[in-house]
Amino acid sequence: MPHSASAAGRSAPSPRPARGRREPKRAHPDHEVARGLKGVIATETRLSHVDGERGVLVIGGFPVETLAPHAAFEDVLFLLWHDRVPTADESTHLRRDLAASRAMPDAALPLLRAAAARSLPAMDALRMSAATLSLSDPAPDDPSRSANLARAVRAVATFPTLAAAYARLCEGRAPLTPRGDLGHVANYLYMLSGDTPSPNSTRALETYFNTVVDHGMNASTFTARVIASTRSDLISALVGAVGALKGPLHGGAPGPALDMVFEIRRRAAASGRSLAEEAGAWVRETLTHGDRVMGFGHRVYKVRDPRADVLGEAARDLFVDHRDRALYDDVRAIEGVVVHTLGKLKPGRRLETNVEFYTAMLLHGVGLPTELFTPTFALARAGGWTAHVIEQLDQDQLIRPESRYVGGWDRTWA
Amino acid sequence: MPHSASAAGRSAPSPRPARGRREPKRAHPDHEVARGLKGVIATETRLSHVDGERGVLVIGGFPVETLAPHAAFEDVLFLLWHDRVPTADESTHLRRDLAASRAMPDAALPLLRAAAARSLPAMDALRMSAATLSLSDPAPDDPSRSANLARAVRAVATFPTLAAAYARLCEGRAPLTPRGDLGHVANYLYMLSGDTPSPNSTRALETYFNTVVDHGMNASTFTARVIASTRSDLISALVGAVGALKGPLHGGAPGPALDMVFEIRRRAAASGRSLAEEAGAWVRETLTHGDRVMGFGHRVYKVRDPRADVLGEAARDLFVDHRDRALYDDVRAIEGVVVHTLGKLKPGRRLETNVEFYTAMLLHGVGLPTELFTPTFALARAGGWTAHVIEQLDQDQLIRPESRYVGGWDRTWA
């Protein structure tokens, strides 16, 4: 049975009802809406520090530049989970533990097959299959810190197996069994291609994993913490985080940065003009259309994104002996022209090369297809998510903001 | 290979590093940490208004008291999704649409069986199976408003099928096929028991669904909005919300309120003392142990929770002809003594009967086992979640707060 609202009770769509209507008093009448929570410090964390004004990123006490290019990802996980560098024994133990935990839950494979049959985004496949980790939890009701650390190990160990299996299923190939003799990052590359990766590729991807493992209170990490703040479980929090990272405003769009490079190369080859000429033309054209040049500028960093340097150097090292060395040289040439042209056309905006640009180079260089860029980001960020969930559960503080009502008042259900 | 941190670089676990260490400047040095985001207005919404100071809850422009006891849940869904009451045709159309969308995705049943075999919490089963809605999305890449409204219909229609199937599987019974001739709430009761529910039971549960369909920026709704704020998809946002509602600090613990009633009854029967005496003794005992009396008081409402009145009256109407009428009388007697005793022992705290107390009565009265209380809350709140996701996607504003770093500084990776 339908009902009709009392016309008299329907206010204009204004946040302030007209005089004479009953307006419930607001709890905080003087408060502004903190749109997007920009500038609101939601929590304390010991995991990472982002200083966008100075271009500084500290991960577990280490400036990203000193940590990312040298550390094994497993040791960075230990650092985040335990707030210190592991001893030799602890490092060996965690590697063994992670390597032994890579098998996907039984329920995951049918979901990945069904997702591949429909060509769903890889992030949806990762989200659905990661959710089934609850089915293989040896102690699903245990809320202790040690049980959550064990869950963190299993989740981080399993994510690459899920992503690689999905990538192969989408290509009509059978998933590969993880190889326990390889490290976390090398095994991911192996599970994708079936080949033992080169030390160069492994180091490049490991540097990428370390660089993006954590980054302050980004939207996916925040999602994981809000979920954990209700005393929910670690897997629920991770599944929420995967869902948030899927969004193009967060997971980023490293694909378009690469597309730009290939498009400029194609145009130069077709026109006979230089890369520099085509790159400059491309930037002017993009800005004329009111579009953003992908791969330059960042919401938080007002100066150069420190991750861009780390990944730029990692990409340089990767391409030293690479079959596609020319691509790297072209990319650096194009980058120079783009930054120069943006500087002229958008003065004062400091549109430096950002992490997406070098991410695209590096991930392409180790052989990943564009569709795997965001899922691969998720495999790395899972280290940060798990550590944040455990930190949030330790803090045990419900995260529950307020909202300002801007709807109608005093409608009557007839 | 293990690494060791530079000992000199390891600061004390204080938020302020010692003098002489390099401390990156904070973006907002004067800002306090907004712990739990309490009092922070994260967004505007037209969906509901919670005024805890005055005990007011407005849902889509209607005071909860005028809406919840009278409306069909389907019409409340229309109200939240479209910001107006449906016409007769629109109401019929939405009912038909919802009824036709109740079948669970193919991939859900094996997950529910696997979860039942392990006796997982029903919220985990709901989360995992709801995630597979992506597999039956007719247009998974369509980000349009109309596609999201269609997703909202399918999700809200499917949730009761998933929850009821899981409940039956856990009891070793086969899931039932939804009945298209029943309304949303009546069909849920049917799918649980296999019996056509009485009009009294349906009305009581429908009033419950309407009462809890939305409640400002609670943690699960906020989770859904943070996920949607990255331009991720509606199903990802809902799955995150289910994960957040699972947490006992949010999904609530209506079970313990009922346990209290049964325990006081058991003691009175055993001791021969009156319910009132046992209830008073129970409250004093609980407070002496430093425990909280479940079912009384609320984080937001400083006066009487308006939902408690609505649900109290719905429970009264439900029990008028109920086989367990005596339980209702006992509950009201116990409630009176508990509120009175709390008033004496905790003066100034205004520990009124809250929504959990009457929720427990009402859900028990319509035949739901305690394990289904939180999932049933989720089935109702799914209406609010879907509407908030669509509103957030319309606003298109990334939600990304900041954090304050309290870890070490300038460690060196050796």
Coordinates of N, CA, C and O in Angstrom, one line a residue, chain A residues 1-3 23-25 31 34-37 39-46 48-49 51 54 60-62 66-67 71 75 79 83 85-86 88 95 115 118 127-128 131 134-135 137 215 217 222-223 226-227 229-233 236 239-240 243-244 246-249 299 398 400-406 408-413, chain B residues 1-3 10 23-25 31 34-37 39-46 48-49 51 54 60-62 66-67 71 75 79 83 85-86 88 95 115 118 127-128 131 134-135 137 215 217 222-223 226 229-233 236 239-240 243-244 246-249 299 398 400-406 408-413:
Chain A
M1 N 0.8 -1.2 0.0 CA 0.0 0.0 0.0 C 0.9 1.3 0.0 O 1.7 1.4 0.8
P2 N 0.6 2.1 -0.9 CA 1.4 3.3 -1.0 C 0.9 4.3 0.1 O -0.2 4.2 0.6
H3 N 1.8 5.2 0.4 CA 1.4 6.3 1.4 C 1.8 7.6 0.8 O 2.6 7.7 -0.2
E23 N 12.7 22.2 14.5 CA 14.0 21.8 14.1 C 14.8 21.2 15.3 O 15.1 22.0 16.2
P24 N 15.0 19.9 15.3 CA 15.8 19.4 16.4 C 17.1 20.1 16.5 O 17.8 20.4 15.5
K25 N 17.5 20.4 17.7 CA 18.7 21.1 18.0 C 19.9 20.2 17.6 O 19.9 19.1 17.9
H31 N 29.8 23.5 14.6 CA 30.8 22.8 13.8 C 30.5 22.8 12.4 O 29.4 22.8 11.9
A34 N 33.3 18.7 8.1 CA 34.7 18.4 7.7 C 34.8 17.6 6.5 O 34.9 16.4 6.5
R35 N 34.5 18.3 5.4 CA 34.3 17.6 4.1 C 35.5 16.7 3.7 O 36.7 17.1 3.7
G36 N 35.2 15.4 3.5 CA 36.3 14.5 3.2 C 37.2 14.2 4.3 O 38.2 13.5 4.2
L37 N 36.9 14.7 5.5 CA 37.7 14.7 6.7 C 39.1 15.2 6.4 O 40.1 14.9 7.1
G39 N 42.3 17.2 6.7 CA 42.9 17.9 7.8 C 42.5 17.4 9.2 O 43.0 17.9 10.2
V40 N 41.6 16.4 9.3 CA 41.1 15.9 10.5 C 42.1 14.7 10.9 O 42.3 13.8 10.1
I41 N 42.7 14.8 12.1 CA 43.6 13.7 12.5 C 42.7 12.7 13.2 O 42.2 12.9 14.3
A42 N 42.5 11.6 12.5 CA 41.5 10.6 13.0 C 42.1 9.7 14.1 O 41.4 9.1 14.9
T43 N 43.4 9.5 14.1 CA 44.0 8.5 15.0 C 45.5 8.7 15.1 O 46.1 9.5 14.3
E44 N 46.1 8.1 16.1 CA 47.6 8.0 16.1 C 48.0 6.7 15.6 O 47.3 5.7 15.6
T45 N 49.2 6.7 15.0 CA 49.8 5.4 14.5 C 51.3 5.5 14.6 O 51.9 6.5 14.4
R46 N 51.9 4.3 14.8 CA 53.3 4.2 14.8 C 53.8 3.6 13.5 O 55.0 3.3 13.3
S48 N 53.3 4.7 9.9 CA 54.0 5.5 8.9 C 53.6 6.9 9.1 O 52.6 7.3 9.8
H49 N 54.4 7.8 8.5 CA 54.3 9.2 8.7 C 54.4 9.9 7.3 O 55.4 9.6 6.6
D51 N 54.5 13.4 5.4 CA 54.6 14.9 5.5 C 54.6 15.4 4.1 O 55.6 15.5 3.4
R54 N 56.8 18.6 3.2 CA 58.2 18.4 3.0 C 58.7 17.3 2.2 O 59.8 17.0 2.0
G60 N 57.6 2.8 9.6 CA 58.1 2.1 10.8 C 59.4 2.7 11.3 O 60.3 1.9 11.8
G61 N 59.6 4.0 11.2 CA 60.8 4.6 11.8 C 61.9 4.8 10.7 O 62.9 5.5 11.0
F62 N 61.7 4.3 9.5 CA 62.7 4.4 8.5 C 62.2 5.3 7.4 O 61.1 5.1 6.8
T66 N 65.7 4.9 2.7 CA 66.7 4.0 3.2 C 66.1 2.6 3.4 O 66.9 1.6 3.5
L67 N 64.8 2.5 3.4 CA 64.2 1.1 3.7 C 63.9 0.4 2.4 O 64.3 -0.8 2.2
A71 N 65.5 -3.6 1.7 CA 64.9 -4.6 2.6 C 64.1 -5.7 1.8 O 63.6 -5.4 0.7
D75 N 60.8 -8.8 5.8 CA 61.4 -8.1 7.0 C 60.6 -6.8 7.3 O 60.5 -6.3 8.4
L79 N 58.7 -5.6 10.6 CA 58.9 -4.3 11.2 C 57.5 -3.7 11.5 O 57.3 -3.1 12.6
D83 N 57.1 -3.6 15.2 CA 57.8 -2.3 15.5 C 59.3 -2.4 15.7 O 59.8 -1.7 16.5
V85 N 63.1 -4.3 13.8 CA 63.7 -5.2 12.8 C 63.9 -6.6 13.3 O 64.2 -6.7 14.5
P86 N 63.6 -7.6 12.6 CA 63.7 -9.0 13.1 C 65.2 -9.4 13.3 O 66.1 -8.9 12.6
A88 N 68.0 -12.5 13.0 CA 68.2 -13.5 11.9 C 67.2 -14.7 12.1 O 66.5 -15.1 11.1
R95 N 59.8 -15.9 7.2 CA 59.8 -16.3 5.8 C 59.2 -17.7 5.7 O 58.4 -18.0 4.7
A115 N 34.4 -15.6 -11.5 CA 34.8 -14.2 -11.8 C 35.5 -14.1 -13.1 O 35.2 -13.2 -13.9
R118 N 33.3 -14.2 -16.1 CA 32.5 -12.9 -16.3 C 33.5 -11.8 -16.5 O 33.0 -10.6 -16.6
R127 N 38.7 -9.4 -3.7 CA 37.9 -9.2 -2.6 C 37.0 -10.4 -2.2 O 37.0 -10.8 -1.1
M128 N 36.4 -11.0 -3.2 CA 35.6 -12.2 -3.0 C 36.3 -13.4 -2.5 O 35.9 -14.1 -1.6
A131 N 37.8 -13.0 1.0 CA 36.8 -13.1 2.1 C 36.7 -14.5 2.6 O 36.3 -14.7 3.8
S134 N 38.1 -16.6 6.0 CA 37.4 -16.9 7.3 C 37.1 -18.4 7.3 O 37.0 -19.0 8.4
L135 N 37.0 -19.0 6.2 CA 36.6 -20.5 6.2 C 37.8 -21.4 6.5 O 37.6 -22.5 6.9
D137 N 40.2 -20.3 8.8 CA 40.7 -19.8 10.0 C 40.7 -20.9 11.1 O 39.7 -21.4 11.4
H215 N 51.0 4.1 4.0 CA 51.0 5.5 3.6 C 50.0 6.3 4.4 O 49.0 6.8 3.9
M217 N 47.0 7.6 6.7 CA 45.6 7.2 6.9 C 44.8 7.3 5.6 O 43.8 8.0 5.4
F222 N 42.1 3.5 6.3 CA 41.1 4.0 7.2 C 39.8 3.1 7.3 O 39.3 2.9 8.3
T223 N 39.4 2.6 6.1 CA 38.3 1.6 6.1 C 38.6 0.5 7.0 O 37.7 0.1 7.8
V226 N 38.2 1.5 10.6 CA 36.8 1.8 11.0 C 36.2 0.4 11.3 O 35.5 0.2 12.3
I227 N 36.4 -0.5 10.4 CA 35.8 -1.9 10.6 C 36.3 -2.5 11.9 O 35.6 -3.0 12.7
S229 N 37.5 -1.1 14.4 CA 37.1 -0.3 15.6 C 35.9 -0.7 16.3 O 35.6 -0.4 17.4
T230 N 35.0 -1.5 15.5 CA 33.8 -2.0 16.2 C 34.1 -3.4 16.9 O 33.2 -4.0 17.4
R231 N 35.4 -3.8 16.9 CA 35.9 -5.1 17.4 C 35.4 -6.2 16.5 O 35.2 -7.3 16.9
S232 N 35.3 -5.8 15.2 CA 35.1 -6.9 14.2 C 36.4 -7.6 14.0 O 37.4 -7.3 14.6
D233 N 36.4 -8.5 13.0 CA 37.6 -9.3 12.8 C 38.5 -8.8 11.7 O 38.1 -8.0 10.9
S236 N 37.4 -9.4 8.0 CA 36.3 -8.4 7.6 C 37.0 -7.1 7.3 O 36.6 -6.4 6.3
V239 N 38.9 -7.2 3.9 CA 37.9 -7.3 2.7 C 37.4 -5.9 2.4 O 37.3 -5.5 1.3
G240 N 37.1 -5.1 3.5 CA 36.6 -3.8 3.3 C 37.7 -2.9 2.7 O 37.4 -2.1 1.8
G243 N 38.0 -3.5 -1.0 CA 36.9 -2.8 -1.7 C 37.2 -1.3 -1.8 O 36.8 -0.7 -2.9
A244 N 37.8 -0.7 -0.8 CA 38.1 0.8 -0.9 C 39.2 1.0 -1.9 O 39.2 2.0 -2.7
K246 N 39.8 -0.5 -4.5 CA 39.4 -0.7 -5.9 C 39.0 0.7 -6.6 O 39.1 0.8 -7.8
G247 N 38.6 1.6 -5.8 CA 38.1 2.9 -6.3 C 39.2 3.7 -7.0 O 40.3 3.8 -6.5
P248 N 38.9 4.2 -8.2 CA 39.9 4.9 -9.0 C 40.5 6.1 -8.2 O 41.6 6.6 -8.5
L249 N 39.7 6.7 -7.3 CA 40.3 7.9 -6.6 C 41.3 7.5 -5.6 O 42.0 8.3 -5.0
R299 N 47.6 14.6 -4.2 CA 46.7 15.2 -3.3 C 47.4 15.7 -2.1 O 47.1 16.8 -1.5
L398 N 36.1 3.0 19.3 CA 35.2 3.0 18.2 C 35.3 4.3 17.4 O 35.4 5.3 17.9
R400 N 33.4 6.7 15.1 CA 32.0 6.9 14.7 C 31.8 8.4 14.7 O 31.6 9.1 15.7
P401 N 31.9 9.0 13.5 CA 31.7 10.4 13.4 C 30.2 10.8 13.4 O 29.4 10.0 13.7
E402 N 29.9 12.0 13.1 CA 28.5 12.5 13.0 C 28.3 12.9 11.6 O 29.2 13.1 10.8
S403 N 27.0 13.2 11.3 CA 26.6 13.8 10.0 C 25.7 14.9 10.3 O 25.1 15.1 11.3
R404 N 25.6 15.8 9.3 CA 24.7 16.9 9.4 C 23.5 16.6 8.5 O 23.6 16.3 7.3
Y405 N 22.3 16.7 9.1 CA 21.1 16.4 8.3 C 20.7 17.5 7.4 O 20.6 18.7 7.9
V406 N 20.4 17.2 6.2 CA 20.0 18.2 5.2 C 18.8 17.8 4.5 O 18.4 18.4 3.4
G408 N 14.4 16.7 4.6 CA 13.2 17.3 5.1 C 12.9 17.1 6.5 O 13.6 16.4 7.2
W409 N 11.9 17.8 7.0 CA 11.5 17.7 8.4 C 10.0 17.5 8.5 O 9.2 18.0 7.7
D410 N 9.6 16.7 9.6 CA 8.2 16.6 10.0 C 7.3 16.2 8.8 O 6.2 16.7 8.7
R411 N 7.7 15.3 8.0 CA 6.8 14.7 7.1 C 5.8 13.8 7.9 O 6.2 13.4 9.0
T412 N 4.7 13.6 7.4 CA 3.7 12.7 8.1 C 3.3 11.6 7.2 O 3.0 11.7 6.0
W413 N 3.5 10.4 7.8 CA 3.2 9.2 7.0 C 1.7 9.0 7.1 O 1.1 8.7 8.1
Chain B
M1 N 67.6 -12.4 4.7 CA 68.7 -11.8 5.5 C 68.1 -10.8 6.5 O 67.4 -9.9 6.1
P2 N 68.4 -11.0 7.8 CA 67.9 -10.0 8.8 C 68.7 -8.7 8.7 O 69.8 -8.7 8.2
H3 N 68.2 -7.7 9.2 CA 68.8 -6.4 9.3 C 68.7 -5.9 10.7 O 67.8 -6.4 11.5
R10 N 66.7 4.9 17.3 CA 65.4 4.4 17.9 C 65.0 5.4 19.0 O 65.6 5.4 20.0
E23 N 62.7 16.0 13.2 CA 61.2 15.7 13.3 C 60.5 16.4 12.1 O 60.4 17.6 12.1
P24 N 60.0 15.6 11.2 CA 59.3 16.2 10.1 C 58.1 17.1 10.7 O 57.4 16.7 11.6
K25 N 58.0 18.3 10.1 CA 57.0 19.2 10.5 C 55.6 18.6 10.3 O 55.4 18.0 9.2
H31 N 46.5 20.8 15.6 CA 45.3 20.0 15.6 C 45.4 18.9 16.7 O 46.5 18.2 16.8
A34 N 41.3 13.7 16.8 CA 39.9 13.6 17.1 C 39.5 12.2 17.3 O 39.1 11.4 16.4
R35 N 39.8 11.7 18.5 CA 39.7 10.3 18.9 C 38.3 9.8 18.6 O 37.3 10.3 19.0
G36 N 38.3 8.7 17.8 CA 37.0 8.1 17.4 C 36.2 9.0 16.6 O 35.0 8.7 16.3
L37 N 36.7 10.1 16.1 CA 36.0 11.1 15.3 C 34.8 11.6 16.0 O 33.8 12.1 15.4
G39 N 32.2 13.8 17.6 CA 31.8 15.2 17.4 C 32.3 15.8 16.1 O 32.0 16.9 15.8
V40 N 33.0 15.0 15.3 CA 33.4 15.5 13.9 C 32.2 15.2 12.9 O 31.8 14.1 12.8
I41 N 31.8 16.2 12.2 CA 30.8 16.0 11.3 C 31.4 15.7 9.9 O 32.0 16.5 9.3
A42 N 31.3 14.4 9.6 CA 32.1 13.9 8.4 C 31.4 14.2 7.1 O 32.0 14.3 6.1
T43 N 30.1 14.4 7.1 CA 29.4 14.6 5.9 C 28.0 15.1 6.1 O 27.5 15.1 7.2
E44 N 27.3 15.6 5.0 CA 25.9 15.9 5.1 C 25.1 14.7 4.6 O 25.6 14.0 3.7
T45 N 23.9 14.5 5.1 CA 23.1 13.5 4.6 C 21.6 13.9 4.7 O 21.2 14.6 5.6
R46 N 20.8 13.5 3.7 CA 19.4 13.7 3.8 C 18.6 12.5 4.3 O 17.4 12.4 4.3
S48 N 19.0 10.5 7.4 CA 18.4 10.4 8.8 C 19.1 11.4 9.7 O 20.2 11.9 9.4
H49 N 18.5 11.8 10.7 CA 19.0 12.8 11.7 C 18.8 12.2 13.1 O 17.7 11.8 13.5
D51 N 19.4 13.2 17.0 CA 19.6 14.2 18.0 C 19.6 13.6 19.3 O 18.5 13.3 19.9
R54 N 18.1 15.4 22.5 CA 16.7 15.6 22.6 C 15.9 14.3 22.4 O 14.7 14.2 22.4
G60 N 14.4 10.0 6.7 CA 13.9 10.5 5.4 C 12.8 11.6 5.6 O 11.8 11.6 4.9
G61 N 12.9 12.4 6.7 CA 11.9 13.5 6.9 C 10.8 13.1 7.9 O 10.0 14.0 8.3
F62 N 10.7 11.8 8.2 CA 9.7 11.4 9.1 C 10.2 11.1 10.5 O 11.2 10.3 10.6
T66 N 6.4 8.2 13.7 CA 5.2 8.3 12.8 C 5.4 7.4 11.6 O 4.5 7.0 10.9
L67 N 6.7 7.0 11.4 CA 7.0 6.2 10.2 C 7.0 4.7 10.5 O 6.3 3.9 9.8
A71 N 4.5 2.0 8.2 CA 5.0 1.8 6.8 C 5.3 0.4 6.5 O 5.8 -0.4 7.4
D75 N 8.2 0.5 1.2 CA 8.0 1.9 1.0 C 9.1 2.8 1.7 O 9.4 3.9 1.2
L79 N 11.5 5.5 0.0 CA 11.7 6.9 0.6 C 13.2 7.2 0.7 O 13.6 8.3 0.3
D83 N 13.9 9.8 -1.8 CA 13.6 11.0 -1.0 C 12.2 11.5 -1.1 O 11.9 12.7 -1.0
V85 N 7.9 9.7 -0.8 CA 7.0 8.5 -0.6 C 6.6 8.1 -2.0 O 6.3 8.9 -2.9
P86 N 6.5 6.8 -2.3 CA 6.1 6.3 -3.6 C 4.7 6.5 -3.9 O 3.8 6.5 -3.0
A88 N 1.2 4.9 -5.7 CA 0.7 3.5 -5.7 C 1.4 2.6 -6.7 O 1.8 1.5 -6.4
R95 N 7.8 -3.4 -5.0 CA 7.5 -4.6 -4.4 C 7.8 -5.8 -5.3 O 8.4 -6.8 -5.0
A115 N 30.5 -22.5 5.4 CA 30.5 -21.7 6.7 C 29.7 -22.5 7.7 O 30.1 -22.5 8.9
R118 N 31.5 -25.2 9.4 CA 32.5 -24.7 10.4 C 31.8 -23.9 11.5 O 32.5 -23.3 12.4
R127 N 28.5 -11.9 5.0 CA 29.6 -11.1 4.3 C 30.1 -11.8 3.1 O 30.2 -11.3 2.0
M128 N 30.5 -13.1 3.3 CA 31.1 -13.9 2.2 C 30.1 -14.1 1.1 O 30.4 -14.0 -0.1
A131 N 29.1 -10.9 -0.9 CA 30.2 -10.5 -1.8 C 30.0 -11.0 -3.2 O 30.4 -10.4 -4.1
S134 N 28.5 -9.6 -6.8 CA 29.2 -9.1 -8.0 C 29.2 -10.0 -9.2 O 29.3 -9.6 -10.3
L135 N 29.1 -11.3 -8.8 CA 29.1 -12.4 -9.9 C 27.8 -12.4 -10.7 O 27.8 -13.0 -11.8
D137 N 26.0 -9.6 -11.2 CA 25.6 -8.2 -11.6 C 25.5 -8.1 -13.1 O 26.4 -8.5 -13.8
H215 N 20.5 5.3 10.8 CA 20.8 6.0 12.1 C 22.0 6.8 12.0 O 23.0 6.5 12.6
M217 N 25.5 8.6 11.1 CA 26.8 8.2 10.6 C 27.4 7.1 11.5 O 28.5 7.2 11.9
F222 N 29.2 4.5 7.9 CA 30.4 5.3 7.6 C 31.4 4.5 6.7 O 32.0 5.0 5.8
T223 N 31.6 3.2 7.1 CA 32.5 2.3 6.3 C 32.0 2.3 4.9 O 32.8 2.4 4.0
V226 N 33.0 5.5 3.2 CA 34.4 5.7 2.9 C 34.8 4.9 1.7 O 35.5 5.3 0.8
S229 N 33.5 6.4 -1.3 CA 34.1 7.7 -1.6 C 35.3 7.6 -2.5 O 35.7 8.6 -3.1
T230 N 35.8 6.4 -2.7 CA 37.0 6.2 -3.6 C 36.4 6.0 -5.1 O 37.2 5.7 -5.9
R231 N 35.1 6.1 -5.2 CA 34.4 5.7 -6.5 C 34.5 4.2 -6.7 O 34.5 3.7 -7.8
S232 N 34.6 3.4 -5.6 CA 34.5 2.0 -5.7 C 33.0 1.6 -5.9 O 32.1 2.5 -6.1
D233 N 32.6 0.3 -5.9 CA 31.3 0.0 -6.3 C 30.4 -0.3 -5.1 O 30.9 -0.5 -4.0
S236 N 31.0 -3.7 -3.0 CA 32.2 -3.6 -2.2 C 31.9 -2.8 -0.9 O 32.3 -3.1 0.2
V239 N 29.7 -4.9 1.5 CA 30.5 -6.0 2.1 C 31.3 -5.4 3.3 O 31.4 -6.0 4.3
G240 N 31.9 -4.2 3.1 CA 32.6 -3.6 4.1 C 31.7 -3.2 5.3 O 32.0 -3.4 6.5
G243 N 30.9 -6.2 7.4 CA 32.1 -6.5 8.3 C 32.1 -5.6 9.5 O 32.5 -6.0 10.6
A244 N 31.8 -4.3 9.3 CA 31.8 -3.4 10.5 C 30.6 -3.7 11.4 O 30.8 -3.6 12.7
K246 N 29.4 -6.4 12.2 CA 29.7 -7.6 12.9 C 30.3 -7.3 14.3 O 30.1 -8.0 15.3
G247 N 31.0 -6.2 14.4 CA 31.7 -5.9 15.7 C 30.8 -5.7 16.8 O 29.8 -4.9 16.7
P248 N 31.0 -6.2 18.0 CA 30.1 -6.1 19.1 C 29.9 -4.6 19.6 O 28.9 -4.3 20.2
L249 N 30.9 -3.7 19.3 CA 30.7 -2.3 19.7 C 29.7 -1.6 18.8 O 29.3 -0.5 19.1
R299 N 25.3 5.4 23.7 CA 26.5 6.3 23.5 C 26.0 7.7 23.0 O 26.5 8.7 23.4
L398 N 36.2 12.3 -1.9 CA 37.0 11.3 -1.2 C 37.1 11.5 0.3 O 37.3 12.7 0.7
R400 N 39.2 11.0 3.4 CA 40.6 10.6 3.7 C 41.1 11.5 4.8 O 41.6 12.6 4.5
P401 N 41.0 11.0 6.0 CA 41.5 11.8 7.1 C 43.1 11.8 7.2 O 43.7 11.3 6.3
E402 N 43.6 12.3 8.3 CA 45.1 12.2 8.5 C 45.3 11.4 9.8 O 44.4 11.1 10.5
S403 N 46.6 11.1 10.0 CA 46.9 10.4 11.3 C 48.1 11.2 11.9 O 48.8 11.9 11.2
R404 N 48.3 11.0 13.2 CA 49.5 11.6 13.8 C 50.5 10.4 14.1 O 50.1 9.4 14.7
Y405 N 51.7 10.7 13.6 CA 52.7 9.6 13.8 C 53.3 9.6 15.2 O 53.7 10.7 15.7
V406 N 53.3 8.5 15.8 CA 53.8 8.4 17.1 C 54.9 7.3 17.2 O 55.2 6.7 18.3
G408 N 58.9 5.6 15.8 CA 60.3 6.0 15.9 C 60.6 6.9 14.7 O 59.9 7.1 13.8
W409 N 61.8 7.5 14.8 CA 62.3 8.4 13.7 C 63.7 7.9 13.3 O 64.5 7.5 14.1
D410 N 64.0 8.1 12.1 CA 65.4 8.0 11.6 C 66.1 6.8 11.9 O 67.3 6.8 12.3
R411 N 65.4 5.7 11.9 CA 66.1 4.4 12.0 C 66.9 4.2 10.7 O 66.5 4.8 9.7
T412 N 67.9 3.4 10.8 CA 68.7 3.1 9.6 C 68.7 1.6 9.3 O 69.0 0.8 10.1
W413 N 68.4 1.3 8.0 CA 68.3 -0.1 7.6 C 69.7 -0.5 7.3 O 70.3 -0.1 6.4

